[in-house]
CSV table of C-alpha atoms in Angstrom, one decimal:
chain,number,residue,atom,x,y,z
A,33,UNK,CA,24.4,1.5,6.0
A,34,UNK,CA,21.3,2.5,4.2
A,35,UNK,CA,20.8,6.6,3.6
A,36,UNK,CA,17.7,8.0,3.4
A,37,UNK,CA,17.7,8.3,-0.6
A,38,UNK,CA,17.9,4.7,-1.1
A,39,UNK,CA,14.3,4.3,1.4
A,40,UNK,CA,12.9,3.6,-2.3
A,41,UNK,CA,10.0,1.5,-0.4
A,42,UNK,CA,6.9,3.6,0.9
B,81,UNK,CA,10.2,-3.3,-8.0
B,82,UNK,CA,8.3,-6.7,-7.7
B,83,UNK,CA,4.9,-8.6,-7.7
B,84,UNK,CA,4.7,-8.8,-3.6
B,85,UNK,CA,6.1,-4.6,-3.4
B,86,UNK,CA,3.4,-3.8,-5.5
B,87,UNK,CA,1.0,-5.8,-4.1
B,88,UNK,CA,1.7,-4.8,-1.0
B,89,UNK,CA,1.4,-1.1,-1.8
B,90,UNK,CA,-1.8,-1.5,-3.4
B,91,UNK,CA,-3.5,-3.2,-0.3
B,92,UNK,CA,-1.6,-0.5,1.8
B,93,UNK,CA,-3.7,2.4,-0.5
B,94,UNK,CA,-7.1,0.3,-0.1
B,95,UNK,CA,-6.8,0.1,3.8
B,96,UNK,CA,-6.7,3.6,3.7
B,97,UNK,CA,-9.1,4.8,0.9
B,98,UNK,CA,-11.4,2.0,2.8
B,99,UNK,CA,-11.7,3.5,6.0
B,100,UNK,CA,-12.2,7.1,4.5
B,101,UNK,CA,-15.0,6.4,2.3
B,102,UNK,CA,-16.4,4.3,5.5
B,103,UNK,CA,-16.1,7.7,7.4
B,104,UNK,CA,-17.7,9.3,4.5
B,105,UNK,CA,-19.8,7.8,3.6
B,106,UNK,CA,-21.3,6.6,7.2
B,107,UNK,CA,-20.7,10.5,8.2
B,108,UNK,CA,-19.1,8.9,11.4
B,109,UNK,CA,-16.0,7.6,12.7
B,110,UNK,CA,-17.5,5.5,15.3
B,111,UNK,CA,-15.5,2.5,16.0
B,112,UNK,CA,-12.1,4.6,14.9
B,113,UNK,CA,-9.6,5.4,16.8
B,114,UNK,CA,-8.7,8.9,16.0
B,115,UNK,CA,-5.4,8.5,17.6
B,116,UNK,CA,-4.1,5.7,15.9
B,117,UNK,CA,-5.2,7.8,12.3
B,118,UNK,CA,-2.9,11.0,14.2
B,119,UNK,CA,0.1,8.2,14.7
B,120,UNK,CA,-0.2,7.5,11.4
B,121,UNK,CA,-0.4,10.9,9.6
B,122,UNK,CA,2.8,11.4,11.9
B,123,UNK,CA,4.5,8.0,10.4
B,124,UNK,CA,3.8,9.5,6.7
B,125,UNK,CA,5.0,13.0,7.3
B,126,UNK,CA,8.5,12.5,9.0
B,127,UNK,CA,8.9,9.0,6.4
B,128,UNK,CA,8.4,11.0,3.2
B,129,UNK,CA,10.4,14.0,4.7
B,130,UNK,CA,12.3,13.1,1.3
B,131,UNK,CA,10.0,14.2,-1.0
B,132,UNK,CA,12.0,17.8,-0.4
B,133,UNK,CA,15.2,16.1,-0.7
B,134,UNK,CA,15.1,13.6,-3.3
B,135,UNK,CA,13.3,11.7,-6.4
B,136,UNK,CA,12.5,8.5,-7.1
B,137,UNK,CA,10.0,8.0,-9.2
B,138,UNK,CA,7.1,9.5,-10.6
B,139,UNK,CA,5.5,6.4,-8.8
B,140,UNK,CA,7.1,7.0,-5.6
B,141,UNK,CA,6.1,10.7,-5.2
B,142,UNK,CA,2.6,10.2,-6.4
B,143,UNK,CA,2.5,7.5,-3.7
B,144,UNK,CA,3.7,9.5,-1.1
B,145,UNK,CA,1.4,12.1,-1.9
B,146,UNK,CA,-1.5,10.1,-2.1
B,147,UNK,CA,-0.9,8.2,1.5
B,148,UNK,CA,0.1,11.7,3.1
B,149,UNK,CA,-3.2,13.8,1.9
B,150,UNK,CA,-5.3,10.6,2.5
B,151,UNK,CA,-4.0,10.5,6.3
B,152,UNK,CA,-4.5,14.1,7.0
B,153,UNK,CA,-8.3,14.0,5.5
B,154,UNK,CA,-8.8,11.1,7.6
B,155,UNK,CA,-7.8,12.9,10.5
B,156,UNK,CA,-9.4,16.0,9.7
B,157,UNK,CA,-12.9,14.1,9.1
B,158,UNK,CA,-12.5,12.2,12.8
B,159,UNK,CA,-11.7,15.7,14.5
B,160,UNK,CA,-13.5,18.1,12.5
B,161,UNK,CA,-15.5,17.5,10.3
B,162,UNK,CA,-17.4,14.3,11.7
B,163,UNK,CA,-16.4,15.3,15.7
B,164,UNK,CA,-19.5,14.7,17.1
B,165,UNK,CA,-19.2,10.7,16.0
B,166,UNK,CA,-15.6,10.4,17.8
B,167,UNK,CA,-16.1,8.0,20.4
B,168,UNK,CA,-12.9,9.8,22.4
B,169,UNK,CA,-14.3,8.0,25.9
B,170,UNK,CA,-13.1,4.7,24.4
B,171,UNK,CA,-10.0,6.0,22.2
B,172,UNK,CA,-8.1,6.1,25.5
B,173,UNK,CA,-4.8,5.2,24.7
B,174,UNK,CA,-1.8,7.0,26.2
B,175,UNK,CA,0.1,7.7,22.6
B,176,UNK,CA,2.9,9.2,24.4
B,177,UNK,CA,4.0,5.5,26.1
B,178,UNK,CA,4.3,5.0,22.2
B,179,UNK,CA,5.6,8.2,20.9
B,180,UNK,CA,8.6,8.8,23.4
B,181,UNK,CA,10.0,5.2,23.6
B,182,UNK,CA,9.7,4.8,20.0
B,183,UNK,CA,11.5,8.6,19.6
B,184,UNK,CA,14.3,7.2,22.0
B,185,UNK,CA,15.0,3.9,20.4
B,186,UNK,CA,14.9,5.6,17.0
B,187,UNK,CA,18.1,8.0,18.1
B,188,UNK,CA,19.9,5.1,19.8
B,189,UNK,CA,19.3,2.2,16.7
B,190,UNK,CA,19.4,3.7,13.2
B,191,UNK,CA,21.4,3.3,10.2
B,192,UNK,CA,22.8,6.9,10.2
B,193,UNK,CA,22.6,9.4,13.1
B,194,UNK,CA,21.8,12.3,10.8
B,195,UNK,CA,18.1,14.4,11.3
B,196,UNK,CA,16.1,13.1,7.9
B,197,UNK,CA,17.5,9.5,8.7
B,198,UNK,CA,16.5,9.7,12.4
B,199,UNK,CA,13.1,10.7,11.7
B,200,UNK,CA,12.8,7.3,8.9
B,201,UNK,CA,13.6,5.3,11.4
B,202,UNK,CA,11.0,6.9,14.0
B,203,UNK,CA,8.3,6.5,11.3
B,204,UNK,CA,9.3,2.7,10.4
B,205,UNK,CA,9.3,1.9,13.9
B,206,UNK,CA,6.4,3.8,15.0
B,207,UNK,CA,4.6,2.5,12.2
B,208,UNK,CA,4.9,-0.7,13.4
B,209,UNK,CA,2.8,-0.1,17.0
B,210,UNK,CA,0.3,3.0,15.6
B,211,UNK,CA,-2.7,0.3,15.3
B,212,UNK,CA,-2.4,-0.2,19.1
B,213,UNK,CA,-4.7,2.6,20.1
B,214,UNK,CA,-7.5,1.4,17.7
B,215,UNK,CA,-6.9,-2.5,18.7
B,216,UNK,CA,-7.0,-0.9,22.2
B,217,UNK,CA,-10.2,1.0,21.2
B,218,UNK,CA,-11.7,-2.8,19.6
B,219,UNK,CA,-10.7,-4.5,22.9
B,220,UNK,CA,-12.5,-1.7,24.8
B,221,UNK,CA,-15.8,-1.8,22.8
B,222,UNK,CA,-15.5,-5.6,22.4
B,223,UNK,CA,-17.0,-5.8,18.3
B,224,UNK,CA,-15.2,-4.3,15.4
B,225,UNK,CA,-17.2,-3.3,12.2
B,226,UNK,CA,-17.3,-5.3,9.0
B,227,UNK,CA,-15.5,-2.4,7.2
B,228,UNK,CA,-13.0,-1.8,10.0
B,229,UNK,CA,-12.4,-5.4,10.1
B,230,UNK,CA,-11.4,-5.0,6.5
B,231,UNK,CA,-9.6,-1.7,7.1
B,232,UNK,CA,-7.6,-3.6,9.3
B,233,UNK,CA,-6.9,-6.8,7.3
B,234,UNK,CA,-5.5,-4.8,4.3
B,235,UNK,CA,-3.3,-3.2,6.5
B,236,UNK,CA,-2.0,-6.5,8.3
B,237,UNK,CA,-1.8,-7.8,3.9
B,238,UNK,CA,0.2,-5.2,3.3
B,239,UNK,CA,3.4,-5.3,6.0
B,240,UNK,CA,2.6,-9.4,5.4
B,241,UNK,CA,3.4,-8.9,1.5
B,242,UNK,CA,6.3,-6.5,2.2
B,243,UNK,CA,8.0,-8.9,4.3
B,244,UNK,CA,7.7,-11.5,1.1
B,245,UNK,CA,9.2,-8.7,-1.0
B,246,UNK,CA,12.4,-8.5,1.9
B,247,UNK,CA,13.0,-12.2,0.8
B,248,UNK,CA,12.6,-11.7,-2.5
B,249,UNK,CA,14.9,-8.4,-2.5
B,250,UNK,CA,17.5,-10.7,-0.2
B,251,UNK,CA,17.5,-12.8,-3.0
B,252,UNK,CA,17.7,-11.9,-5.7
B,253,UNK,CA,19.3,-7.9,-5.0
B,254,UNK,CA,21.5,-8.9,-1.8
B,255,UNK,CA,19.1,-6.0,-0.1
B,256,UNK,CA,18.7,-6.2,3.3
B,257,UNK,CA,17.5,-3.3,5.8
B,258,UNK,CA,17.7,-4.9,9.5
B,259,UNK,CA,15.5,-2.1,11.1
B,260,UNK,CA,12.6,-2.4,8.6
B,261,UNK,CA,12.4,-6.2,8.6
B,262,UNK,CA,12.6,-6.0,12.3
B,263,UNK,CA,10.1,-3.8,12.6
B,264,UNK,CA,8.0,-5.4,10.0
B,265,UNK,CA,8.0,-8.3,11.7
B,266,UNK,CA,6.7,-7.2,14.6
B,267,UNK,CA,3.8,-5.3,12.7
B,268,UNK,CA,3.0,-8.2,11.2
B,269,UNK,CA,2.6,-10.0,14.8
B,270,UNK,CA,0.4,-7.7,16.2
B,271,UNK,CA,-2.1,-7.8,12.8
B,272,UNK,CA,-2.4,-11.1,13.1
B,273,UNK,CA,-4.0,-10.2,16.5
């Protein structure tokens, strides 16, 4: 799943 | 990056510098609801939680920065500053029949059950419901402003134009994040309201 360092969207 | 992401961030940042220089330069927050503008200085705060941990770009930070310290003056000119406008009789939502359920699904449906993850997901989903007290506060008071009108349709632009940018990102990256095009979604719904 997605981690929170790839959240590159605001 | 692409053309609807940026977009979509740039009509994100005019929502919000448009309903503070309404505040400001009206000297009243009539017509706002003070606890949708607390829901969402809460959605900024535990999203960019990352800004400690992490960096993207000089973009990204800046960004960050600009919608965090944008949110707080906005609340601080509603409670503080400009107090005496607040029309709390009419901002009468219960935020906590948003806060907890939101909290709860957030621990049960997320993409990693760690603390900074959890607290993403709260903000992405909170995000999605924190106009309700001001559409709440509209339907109460029956007319919304010109500018708040506006307010609100650059903030409905900008989830639209983000869901065009999860197509695109499907596309032509294979990116997909379920719980923010879910959530998006349902943003979008309730802005076309």
């Amino acid at each position: 799943g997605m981690r929170v360092e790839e959240h590159d969207e605001l | 990056m692409n053309v609807f992401r940026l977009t979509g961030d740039l009509s994100h940042l005019a929502a919000i510098i448009i309903l503070l220089l309404k505040i400001w330069k009206t000297r009243s927050c009539a017509g706002i609801s003070g606890k949708s503008q607390i829901l969402f200085a809460l959605v900024f705060t535990t999203r960019y939680l990352d800004l400690l941990t992490s960096f993207i770009s000089l973009y990204n930070t800046s960004m960050k920065v600009i919608y965090i310290g944008c949110s707080y003056a906005t609340v601080y000119l509603i409670y503080m500053k400009f107090r005496a406008t607040y029309d709390g009789n009419h901002d009468s939502f219960r935020v906590e029949f948003l806060v907890v359920p939101v909290g709860g699904l957030a621990v049960l449906i997320n993409h990693d059950f760690s603390p900074l993850e959890i607290l993403w997901t709260f903000s992405i989903y909170l995000e999605s419901v924190a106009i309700l007290p001001q559409l709440f506060m509209i339907s109460k008071t029956g007319e919304a402003e010109t500018i708040t009108t506006h307010y609100l349709f650059c903030l409905g632009l900008y989830r639209a134009l983000y869901l065009f940018n999860w197509i695109w990102r499907y596309y032509f990256e294979g990116f997909f994040d379920m719980i923010a095009i879910v959530a998006g979604v349902v943003q979008t719904v309730l802005y076309c309201d």
